[in-house]
Tab-separated table of C-alpha atoms in Angstrom:
chain	number	residue	atom	x	y	z
A	1	MET	CA	83.412	64.427	59.399
A	2	THR	CA	86.506	65.261	61.328
A	3	THR	CA	88.634	61.356	60.897
A	4	VAL	CA	88.292	58.823	58.427
A	5	ALA	CA	86.421	56.196	60.768
A	6	GLU	CA	84.050	59.203	60.521
A	7	TRP	CA	83.653	59.795	57.216
A	8	LEU	CA	83.462	55.920	56.678
A	9	SER	CA	80.549	56.093	58.968
A	10	GLU	CA	79.080	58.687	55.889
A	11	PRO	CA	76.379	57.571	53.568
A	12	GLY	CA	78.389	56.139	50.688
A	13	ALA	CA	81.655	56.373	51.508
A	14	GLY	CA	81.737	52.876	53.928
A	15	LEU	CA	80.318	49.455	53.797
A	16	GLU	CA	79.753	47.218	55.944
A	17	VAL	CA	81.023	43.240	55.255
A	18	GLU	CA	82.218	39.825	57.139
A	19	ASP	CA	85.449	40.415	57.876
A	20	ASP	CA	86.795	37.560	55.696
A	21	PHE	CA	88.894	38.015	53.044
A	22	ASP	CA	87.291	36.302	50.540
A	23	GLU	CA	83.645	37.686	51.455
A	24	ILE	CA	85.158	41.054	51.011
A	25	ASN	CA	86.500	40.162	47.904
A	26	THR	CA	83.314	38.391	46.428
A	27	GLN	CA	81.266	41.938	47.776
A	28	TYR	CA	83.656	44.227	45.620
A	29	LEU	CA	83.892	42.487	42.533
A	30	ALA	CA	80.112	41.802	42.298
A	31	ARG	CA	79.536	45.126	42.783
A	32	GLY	CA	82.158	46.110	40.110
A	33	TRP	CA	84.430	47.487	41.844
A	34	THR	CA	87.972	45.884	40.985
A	35	ASP	CA	89.701	45.449	37.453
A	36	GLY	CA	88.931	41.862	38.232
A	37	LEU	CA	92.025	40.471	40.278
A	38	PRO	CA	91.005	40.174	44.279
A	39	VAL	CA	92.241	43.531	46.348
A	40	VAL	CA	93.210	44.532	49.673
A	41	PRO	CA	90.765	45.250	51.736
A	42	PRO	CA	90.322	49.049	52.411
A	43	THR	CA	90.150	48.828	56.034
A	44	ARG	CA	90.118	51.807	58.513
A	45	ARG	CA	93.842	51.458	59.397
A	46	ARG	CA	95.280	51.092	55.770
A	47	ILE	CA	93.383	54.072	54.542
A	48	GLU	CA	94.883	56.383	57.380
A	49	ASP	CA	98.260	54.996	56.471
A	50	MET	CA	97.453	55.951	53.370
A	51	LEU	CA	97.000	59.333	53.760
A	52	GLY	CA	99.974	59.875	56.145
A	53	TYR	CA	101.648	60.566	52.716
A	54	CYS	CA	99.034	63.161	51.915
A	55	ASP	CA	99.784	66.666	53.053
A	56	ARG	CA	96.334	68.183	51.850
A	57	PRO	CA	92.084	68.178	53.092
A	58	TRP	CA	92.017	64.486	53.074
A	59	ASN	CA	88.267	65.574	51.606
A	60	ALA	CA	88.964	68.775	49.244
A	61	PRO	CA	88.975	67.014	45.641
A	62	VAL	CA	92.370	67.219	43.685
A	63	ALA	CA	90.223	66.733	40.538
A	64	THR	CA	86.902	65.628	39.170
A	65	ILE	CA	87.731	62.573	36.456
A	66	ALA	CA	86.120	62.119	33.545
A	67	PRO	CA	83.750	60.455	31.552
A	68	ASN	CA	81.791	60.734	35.367
A	69	ASP	CA	83.524	64.616	36.083
A	70	SER	CA	83.467	62.773	39.890
A	71	PRO	CA	85.232	64.511	42.562
A	72	ALA	CA	88.418	62.673	43.603
A	73	THR	CA	89.094	63.358	46.583
A	74	PRO	CA	92.370	61.901	48.741
A	75	LEU	CA	89.873	59.407	50.381
A	76	ARG	CA	88.641	58.208	47.718
A	77	ILE	CA	91.930	58.066	46.340
A	78	ALA	CA	93.481	56.334	49.136
A	79	VAL	CA	90.698	53.399	49.324
A	80	ASN	CA	91.855	53.364	45.831
A	81	ALA	CA	95.237	52.829	46.395
A	82	VAL	CA	94.996	50.306	49.505
A	83	MET	CA	92.744	48.168	47.381
A	84	ALA	CA	95.618	48.401	44.823
A	85	GLY	CA	97.817	47.044	47.296
A	86	CYS	CA	100.120	50.545	47.299
A	87	ARG	CA	102.599	51.319	49.933
A	88	PRO	CA	101.292	54.555	51.916
A	89	GLU	CA	104.711	56.565	49.993
A	90	TYR	CA	103.619	56.094	46.522
A	91	PHE	CA	100.662	58.535	47.179
A	92	PRO	CA	101.659	61.476	46.329
A	93	VAL	CA	102.519	60.215	42.800
A	94	ILE	CA	99.087	58.681	42.440
A	95	VAL	CA	97.886	62.157	43.709
A	96	THR	CA	100.001	64.462	40.823
A	97	ALA	CA	99.581	61.799	38.094
A	98	ILE	CA	95.773	61.788	38.625
A	99	GLU	CA	96.005	65.564	37.756
A	100	ALA	CA	98.089	65.796	35.743
A	101	MET	CA	95.211	63.059	33.517
A	102	CYS	CA	92.666	65.741	34.786
A	103	GLU	CA	94.090	68.708	32.580
A	104	PRO	CA	91.836	69.377	29.515
A	105	ALA	CA	94.481	69.237	27.364
A	106	PHE	CA	95.194	65.460	27.742
A	107	ASN	CA	91.822	64.626	26.959
A	108	LEU	CA	91.074	62.084	29.495
A	109	ASN	CA	87.050	62.037	28.615
A	110	ALA	CA	87.549	60.485	25.037
A	111	ILE	CA	90.538	58.416	26.401
A	112	GLN	CA	88.318	56.705	29.103
A	113	SER	CA	85.382	56.621	27.296
A	114	THR	CA	86.345	55.825	23.655
A	115	THR	CA	86.618	52.665	21.493
A	116	HIS	CA	90.632	52.720	20.634
A	117	LEU	CA	92.663	50.511	23.090
A	118	CYS	CA	94.837	53.289	24.795
A	119	ALA	CA	95.274	54.351	28.342
A	120	PRO	CA	96.858	56.798	29.943
A	121	LEU	CA	100.597	55.860	30.422
A	122	VAL	CA	102.548	57.161	34.327
A	123	ILE	CA	106.481	58.021	33.020
A	124	VAL	CA	107.687	58.988	36.471
A	125	ASN	CA	111.067	61.409	36.643
A	126	GLY	CA	113.962	62.158	39.393
A	127	PRO	CA	114.762	61.544	42.515
A	128	ILE	CA	111.915	60.395	44.135
A	129	ALA	CA	111.386	57.435	40.787
A	130	LYS	CA	114.324	56.224	42.400
A	131	GLU	CA	113.420	56.815	46.441
A	132	LEU	CA	110.362	54.949	45.566
A	133	GLY	CA	111.770	52.173	43.553
A	134	ILE	CA	109.981	52.774	40.302
A	135	ASN	CA	111.754	50.056	37.478
A	136	SER	CA	113.372	51.958	34.881
A	137	GLY	CA	115.057	48.741	33.840
A	138	TYR	CA	114.910	44.911	32.943
A	139	ASN	CA	110.931	44.307	32.114
A	140	ALA	CA	110.349	48.107	32.871
A	141	PHE	CA	107.357	48.061	31.667
A	142	GLY	CA	106.022	43.922	32.750
A	143	PRO	CA	105.531	42.442	35.691
A	144	GLY	CA	107.414	42.007	38.619
A	145	LYS	CA	108.409	45.649	40.873
A	146	HIS	CA	106.184	46.447	43.753
A	147	ALA	CA	105.971	50.232	42.943
A	148	ASN	CA	104.874	49.748	39.078
A	149	ALA	CA	102.567	47.416	39.331
A	150	THR	CA	100.158	48.805	41.961
A	151	ILE	CA	101.342	53.043	41.369
A	152	GLY	CA	99.615	52.272	38.560
A	153	ARG	CA	96.990	49.769	39.515
A	154	ALA	CA	95.577	52.257	41.890
A	155	ILE	CA	95.607	54.771	38.845
A	156	ARG	CA	92.996	52.303	37.124
A	157	LEU	CA	90.964	52.045	40.295
A	158	ALA	CA	90.823	55.403	40.217
A	159	LEU	CA	89.521	55.484	36.904
A	160	ILE	CA	87.250	52.748	37.208
A	161	ASN	CA	85.582	53.726	40.434
A	162	ILE	CA	85.767	57.743	39.840
A	163	GLY	CA	86.254	58.458	36.934
A	164	GLY	CA	83.635	55.377	36.031
A	165	ALA	CA	85.254	53.650	33.356
A	166	VAL	CA	83.962	50.819	33.706
A	167	PRO	CA	83.632	47.866	30.882
A	168	GLU	CA	80.768	48.428	28.985
A	169	VAL	CA	79.436	51.042	30.713
A	170	GLY	CA	82.176	53.559	30.790
A	171	ASP	CA	84.824	52.589	29.021
A	172	MET	CA	83.796	51.449	25.199
A	173	ALA	CA	87.344	49.906	24.476
A	174	THR	CA	86.507	46.980	21.974
A	175	LEU	CA	89.594	45.707	22.803
A	176	GLY	CA	90.519	46.720	25.541
A	177	SER	CA	94.775	46.180	26.515
A	178	PRO	CA	96.907	45.184	29.443
A	179	ALA	CA	98.183	48.445	29.480
A	180	LYS	CA	94.776	49.131	31.608
A	181	TYR	CA	95.884	46.849	34.485
A	182	SER	CA	98.658	49.061	35.272
A	183	TYR	CA	100.899	51.390	33.629
A	184	CYS	CA	103.437	52.927	35.379
A	185	VAL	CA	107.730	53.627	34.616
A	186	ALA	CA	109.989	55.363	35.383
A	187	GLU	CA	113.431	56.761	32.868
A	188	ASN	CA	116.731	55.112	33.031
A	189	GLU	CA	117.816	58.539	33.839
A	190	SER	CA	121.450	57.152	34.760
A	191	ALA	CA	121.430	55.715	31.307
A	192	ASN	CA	120.365	58.558	29.413
A	193	PRO	CA	122.962	60.555	27.702
A	194	TRP	CA	120.441	63.122	27.187
A	195	GLN	CA	118.360	65.996	29.669
A	196	PRO	CA	115.537	63.570	30.813
A	197	LEU	CA	111.718	64.237	30.071
A	198	GLN	CA	111.165	66.607	33.473
A	199	VAL	CA	114.824	68.756	31.974
A	200	GLU	CA	113.573	68.686	28.728
A	201	ARG	CA	110.019	69.956	29.419
A	202	GLY	CA	111.476	72.867	31.724
A	203	HIS	CA	112.151	71.729	35.313
A	204	PRO	CA	114.705	71.648	37.325
A	205	ALA	CA	117.041	68.689	37.340
A	206	TRP	CA	116.419	68.323	40.794
A	207	SER	CA	112.678	68.001	40.575
A	208	SER	CA	110.507	65.057	40.524
A	209	ALA	CA	108.005	64.634	38.125
A	210	VAL	CA	105.093	62.370	36.433
A	211	THR	CA	104.460	62.602	32.636
A	212	VAL	CA	101.057	61.285	31.671
A	213	MET	CA	99.984	60.296	27.763
A	214	GLY	CA	97.505	58.129	26.406
A	215	LEU	CA	99.140	55.328	24.140
A	216	GLU	CA	98.989	51.948	23.098
A	217	CYS	CA	100.898	48.830	24.293
A	218	PRO	CA	104.492	49.056	23.537
A	219	HIS	CA	105.871	47.352	20.094
A	220	ASN	CA	108.767	46.044	20.142
A	221	VAL	CA	111.747	47.181	17.815
A	222	HIS	CA	114.445	45.169	17.700
A	223	ASP	CA	117.773	45.999	15.700
A	224	ARG	CA	121.009	44.496	16.695
A	225	GLU	CA	123.187	44.918	13.657
A	226	SER	CA	122.440	49.058	13.167
A	227	SER	CA	125.538	50.757	14.555
A	228	ASP	CA	125.017	54.481	14.274
A	229	ALA	CA	122.291	56.265	15.160
A	230	GLU	CA	121.181	56.961	11.209
A	231	GLY	CA	120.463	52.873	11.390
A	232	ILE	CA	118.588	52.785	14.493
A	233	LEU	CA	116.603	55.363	13.578
A	234	THR	CA	115.967	54.307	10.541
A	235	THR	CA	114.287	50.743	12.060
A	236	ILE	CA	112.156	52.563	14.564
A	237	ALA	CA	111.097	55.274	11.839
A	238	GLY	CA	109.776	52.045	10.362
A	239	THR	CA	107.936	51.151	13.028
A	240	MET	CA	106.375	54.108	14.074
A	241	ALA	CA	105.015	53.990	10.576
A	242	ASN	CA	101.644	52.153	10.194
A	243	THR	CA	98.711	52.272	8.868
A	244	GLY	CA	96.417	51.157	11.907
A	245	ALA	CA	97.743	53.636	14.579
A	246	ASN	CA	95.374	57.032	14.923
A	247	ASP	CA	98.521	58.966	14.701
A	248	MET	CA	98.459	60.342	11.263
A	249	TYR	CA	95.014	61.820	11.700
A	250	TYR	CA	95.724	63.939	14.310
A	251	ALA	CA	98.848	66.331	15.941
A	252	ALA	CA	99.745	63.025	17.761
A	253	HIS	CA	102.544	62.749	20.231
A	254	PRO	CA	104.203	59.333	19.936
A	255	LEU	CA	106.530	58.037	22.537
A	256	VAL	CA	109.760	56.160	21.609
A	257	VAL	CA	111.592	54.651	24.068
A	258	LEU	CA	115.116	53.699	23.301
A	259	CYS	CA	116.431	50.963	25.338
A	260	PRO	CA	120.450	52.188	26.974
A	261	GLU	CA	122.210	50.722	23.980
A	262	HIS	CA	120.631	51.926	21.223
A	263	ALA	CA	120.558	55.753	23.205
A	264	THR	CA	124.126	54.841	23.912
A	265	THR	CA	124.615	54.410	20.274
A	266	ILE	CA	122.724	57.139	19.002
A	267	ALA	CA	125.075	59.297	21.666
A	268	HIS	CA	127.663	57.663	20.224
A	269	SER	CA	126.758	59.156	16.648
A	270	GLY	CA	126.810	62.513	17.695
A	271	TRP	CA	123.077	63.009	17.786
A	272	ASN	CA	121.632	64.934	20.086
A	273	LYS	CA	117.389	64.287	20.998
A	274	ALA	CA	116.589	67.296	18.686
A	275	ARG	CA	118.139	65.868	15.844
A	276	ILE	CA	116.612	62.107	16.790
A	277	LYS	CA	112.780	64.247	16.556
A	278	GLN	CA	114.017	65.597	13.078
A	279	PHE	CA	114.681	62.065	11.744
A	280	LEU	CA	112.096	60.625	13.068
A	281	PHE	CA	109.498	63.047	11.488
A	282	GLU	CA	110.824	63.154	8.293
A	283	ARG	CA	111.533	59.286	7.793
A	284	ALA	CA	108.454	58.007	9.744
A	285	ARG	CA	105.989	58.494	6.506
A	286	LEU	CA	103.697	55.919	4.447
A	287	PRO	CA	102.902	56.630	0.557
A	288	MET	CA	99.497	56.936	0.191
A	289	TYR	CA	98.637	53.946	-1.968
A	290	LEU	CA	99.217	51.876	1.621
A	291	PHE	CA	95.651	53.445	2.956
A	292	SER	CA	92.223	51.632	1.769
A	293	LYS	CA	90.507	53.961	-1.136
A	294	GLU	CA	87.780	54.795	2.109
A	295	ASN	CA	90.466	55.978	4.468
A	296	ILE	CA	92.320	58.210	1.732
A	297	GLU	CA	89.111	59.667	0.528
A	298	ARG	CA	87.273	60.298	3.827
A	299	ARG	CA	90.446	60.508	5.990
A	300	PHE	CA	93.418	62.169	3.732
A	301	ARG	CA	91.377	63.993	1.060
A	302	THR	CA	88.545	65.491	2.357
A	303	GLY	CA	89.363	65.635	7.222
A	304	PHE	CA	92.913	66.971	5.453
A	305	SER	CA	92.303	68.952	2.873
A	306	GLY	CA	94.925	71.364	2.717
A	307	ARG	CA	97.510	68.223	2.669
A	308	TYR	CA	96.514	65.769	0.566
A	309	ALA	CA	93.355	67.149	-1.094
A	310	THR	CA	94.995	66.811	-4.749
A	311	ALA	CA	97.922	64.663	-3.927
A	312	GLY	CA	99.162	61.463	-5.615
A	313	MET	CA	99.279	57.967	-4.415
A	314	ASP	CA	102.738	58.102	-3.690
A	315	ALA	CA	102.650	61.404	-1.663
A	316	PRO	CA	103.897	61.098	2.011
A	317	VAL	CA	101.489	60.593	4.637
A	318	LEU	CA	103.045	61.833	7.872
A	319	MET	CA	103.116	59.821	10.833
A	320	VAL	CA	103.502	63.169	13.122
A	321	GLN	CA	102.969	66.612	12.103
A	322	ARG	CA	105.759	68.373	14.156
A	323	PRO	CA	109.205	67.273	15.413
A	324	GLU	CA	108.671	67.871	18.245
A	325	HIS	CA	105.464	66.312	19.104
A	326	ILE	CA	107.942	63.258	19.419
A	327	VAL	CA	108.875	62.177	22.708
A	328	VAL	CA	112.133	60.409	23.790
A	329	ILE	CA	112.963	58.808	26.686
A	330	VAL	CA	116.085	55.866	27.934
A	331	VAL	CA	113.927	53.163	29.571
A	332	GLY	CA	115.322	49.626	29.956
A	333	GLY	CA	118.221	46.831	30.440
A	334	ALA	CA	120.605	45.415	28.719
A	335	GLY	CA	120.065	44.513	25.088
A	336	LYS	CA	119.157	45.687	21.605
A	337	HIS	CA	115.039	46.564	21.857
A	338	SER	CA	113.458	49.845	22.094
A	339	ALA	CA	110.061	50.378	21.619
A	340	CYS	CA	107.445	52.731	20.305
A	341	PHE	CA	104.370	53.820	21.350
A	342	PRO	CA	100.978	54.715	18.940
A	343	THR	CA	98.636	57.928	20.669
A	344	PHE	CA	95.338	57.755	21.037
A	345	GLY	CA	95.691	60.489	18.696
A	346	GLU	CA	93.226	63.303	20.152
A	347	THR	CA	96.202	64.100	23.484
A	348	VAL	CA	98.667	65.712	24.920
A	349	PRO	CA	101.248	64.745	26.978
A	350	ILE	CA	101.397	66.623	30.227
A	351	THR	CA	104.028	66.884	33.164
A	352	ARG	CA	103.455	67.789	36.744
A	353	THR	CA	106.018	68.306	39.278
A	354	ILE	CA	105.685	66.535	42.399
A	355	ASN	CA	104.881	69.531	44.760
A	356	THR	CA	104.390	69.764	48.544
A	357	ARG	CA	101.178	71.223	49.781
A	358	ASP	CA	102.987	74.843	49.256
A	359	GLY	CA	103.722	74.541	45.653
A	360	LYS	CA	107.095	73.581	46.590
A	361	LEU	CA	109.377	71.289	44.669
A	362	ALA	CA	109.574	68.196	46.312
A	363	ARG	CA	113.037	65.894	46.943
A	364	SER	CA	111.897	63.571	48.802
A	365	ILE	CA	108.793	62.142	49.443
A	366	HIS	CA	109.099	61.689	53.043
A	367	GLU	CA	108.227	65.604	52.916
A	368	PHE	CA	104.570	64.836	52.861
A	369	ARG	CA	104.478	62.665	55.817
A	370	SER	CA	106.770	65.035	58.252
A	371	SER	CA	104.289	67.991	56.176
A	372	ALA	CA	101.375	66.003	57.512
A	373	ARG	CA	102.059	65.580	60.497
A	374	GLY	CA	102.602	69.392	61.053
A	375	GLN	CA	99.516	70.431	59.826
A	376	ASP	CA	95.953	70.532	62.164
A	377	ASP	CA	93.422	70.884	59.568
A	378	LEU	CA	94.031	68.349	56.980
A	379	HIS	CA	91.082	65.877	58.422
A	380	ILE	CA	88.814	68.864	58.252
A	381	GLY	CA	85.319	68.151	56.469
B	1	MET	CA	81.168	36.329	61.465
B	2	ALA	CA	82.383	39.327	63.064
B	3	LYS	CA	81.657	42.298	60.374
B	4	ILE	CA	84.038	45.162	59.295
B	5	LEU	CA	83.612	48.289	58.119
B	6	LEU	CA	85.326	49.299	54.792
B	7	GLY	CA	86.065	52.386	52.192
B	8	VAL	CA	83.849	52.425	48.585
B	9	PRO	CA	86.184	53.121	46.325
B	10	VAL	CA	83.670	54.636	44.370
B	11	GLU	CA	82.491	58.850	43.849
B	12	VAL	CA	78.901	59.493	42.699
B	13	SER	CA	78.853	62.179	40.352
B	14	GLU	CA	76.486	65.021	41.578
B	15	ARG	CA	76.480	66.604	38.169
B	16	LYS	CA	75.312	63.191	36.189
B	17	SER	CA	72.736	62.455	38.932
B	18	ALA	CA	71.118	65.668	37.986
B	19	ALA	CA	71.569	65.836	33.941
B	20	ALA	CA	69.773	62.029	34.693
B	21	THR	CA	66.974	64.551	35.853
B	22	THR	CA	66.789	67.366	34.011
B	23	THR	CA	63.834	67.882	32.398
B	24	ARG	CA	62.593	70.320	29.186
B	25	ILE	CA	58.691	71.588	28.410
B	26	VAL	CA	58.330	71.042	24.778
B	27	SER	CA	55.973	73.702	23.671
B	28	ARG	CA	52.642	72.981	21.966
B	29	GLN	CA	53.213	74.478	18.612
B	30	GLY	CA	56.027	72.413	17.973
B	31	LEU	CA	59.897	70.569	18.556
B	32	ARG	CA	62.756	72.513	17.848
B	33	LEU	CA	65.259	69.612	16.877
B	34	GLY	CA	69.006	70.063	17.118
B	35	LEU	CA	71.655	67.094	15.441
B	36	LEU	CA	75.387	67.251	16.437
B	37	ASP	CA	77.216	64.777	14.542
B	38	ASN	CA	79.744	63.925	16.161
B	39	SER	CA	81.744	63.521	12.537
B	40	LYS	CA	82.461	59.293	12.277
B	41	GLY	CA	81.561	58.356	9.211
B	42	ASN	CA	78.058	57.821	8.787
B	43	ALA	CA	77.134	60.010	12.004
B	44	ASP	CA	75.634	62.314	9.401
B	45	ALA	CA	73.192	59.264	7.562
B	46	LEU	CA	72.503	57.700	10.949
B	47	LEU	CA	71.274	61.340	12.062
B	48	ALA	CA	68.933	62.547	9.358
B	49	LEU	CA	67.830	58.888	9.017
B	50	LEU	CA	66.363	59.698	12.822
B	51	ALA	CA	65.236	62.846	11.567
B	52	MET	CA	63.258	61.810	9.530
B	53	GLY	CA	61.014	59.509	11.590
B	54	ILE	CA	60.872	62.160	14.128
B	55	LYS	CA	59.630	64.763	11.082
B	56	ARG	CA	57.577	62.051	10.175
B	57	ASP	CA	55.696	62.291	13.700
B	58	VAL	CA	56.526	64.945	15.095
B	59	ASN	CA	55.736	68.758	13.985
B	60	VAL	CA	59.038	69.985	13.866
B	61	VAL	CA	59.562	73.659	13.911
B	62	SER	CA	63.282	74.165	13.770
B	63	THR	CA	66.026	72.196	13.235
B	64	THR	CA	70.012	73.051	14.250
B	65	GLU	CA	72.396	71.290	12.774
B	66	ARG	CA	75.929	71.153	14.045
B	67	ARG	CA	79.027	68.992	13.495
B	68	LYS	CA	82.117	68.128	16.347
B	69	PRO	CA	85.623	69.128	15.125
B	70	SER	CA	86.827	66.244	16.307
B	71	VAL	CA	85.267	62.708	16.600
B	72	SER	CA	87.765	62.344	19.642
B	73	ALA	CA	87.350	66.232	21.714
B	74	ALA	CA	84.280	66.954	23.531
B	75	ALA	CA	82.000	69.596	21.104
B	76	PRO	CA	83.184	72.745	22.109
B	77	ALA	CA	81.299	74.998	24.764
B	78	ASP	CA	79.426	77.326	22.542
B	79	VAL	CA	77.805	74.887	19.916
B	80	LEU	CA	76.769	72.813	23.059
B	81	GLU	CA	75.528	76.261	24.831
B	82	GLU	CA	73.913	76.738	20.867
B	83	LEU	CA	72.026	73.585	20.220
B	84	ALA	CA	70.868	73.818	24.383
B	85	ALA	CA	69.191	77.658	23.650
B	86	GLN	CA	67.270	76.616	19.922
B	87	SER	CA	66.571	73.111	21.039
B	88	ASP	CA	63.943	70.935	22.880
B	89	LEU	CA	65.520	67.736	21.850
B	90	VAL	CA	69.033	67.254	20.878
B	91	ILE	CA	70.577	64.087	19.239
B	92	THR	CA	74.287	63.403	18.951
B	93	ALA	CA	74.855	59.843	16.999
B	94	ILE	CA	77.967	58.278	16.753
B	95	ALA	CA	78.204	55.594	13.580
B	96	ASP	CA	80.888	53.947	11.744
């Protein structure tokens, strides 16, 4: 196999259908290859264009995606990215995100197949986020921006088609979530009074990175009255504390998204991220009597016997086990709405920098295109 | 209408295919039974019920019972290896 055209002729790689948009979509939907929405037909030319931003061998797996543990090659990822409507320059972000969520500590196998409604959120930091126009402002978690919508969708299609997270087959979510259609956002670094996420997690400010987290949908925190850090964070801590989350049963790493106005008010109070996390750790707690007697007995007294075996009914139940487990980023436009994101529980955020094939930090997405043109071994199978 | 060749988005796992066709020869002397509790609330009760039914119909010569430390994570490799080594048949239960 040396070209995309030859790959398409291999068993299991190509499907011959009538050259008609409606018929193509009927066929793909019937085979369970979509998210239910119409897809862009993955033609040879579109797959080749997508791989124009891939500087690695096209048929060498970059990861294996659970629960099927199927090899994710750039070729197969590219088919899904085309179907999602991605522009080719998005491809390195998609590949990096898939690599990140396939690291064992992320626990993708459980996130994909659980009855819980979680989905992997992709947070993009750095100059490449700006270059691609990934929304970090108004409605960043909602519709309207091509990069957010299609990068998140490409990853979901890969999770379904390569990983096997087919609803009722490999994805057994009781309810599911709209976040399972697409879940991708950039941090609003220009409105962040503190270090952006990738820098906090040990990478240079000029690097671009992807952080993946296994989360529920955003839960709004509206506070337009509080005028200092303690007030705003008291409201956020109260929102983080709820009896139905998974977080208190695990060493959860919940996400707190501060809107720029809340972040500015908190920073003007002189608080840094460490103090924010310490405050939320101490305040995001509920008295045990708010939980059902069965949960108290089976999940707290038995499951966490060291802490709760003999605890009184007023004893505080911690939503977060350690302050540093809380992830704080800044996203959004004007307004006084922040958000809390409960987690799947048994999952750890993973950050990966966006690197070119030689392992160097990419300064621009176009480095992937130029290096691809300079290498002759990309097509070789 | 003209035909067009398009990319297939699905990748088939060779490992999964192999696992689906794996067979195990059971000794005539009796069945070595393995039980893996996924640690959800009633998994132990369901496993006990299944084991009781199997023992009623089959000569079970040994039973190896293990419990996952977390319902939300895969069983540790050493647990799986032990069950594989000591059992002809392993039942894992998920129950709420």
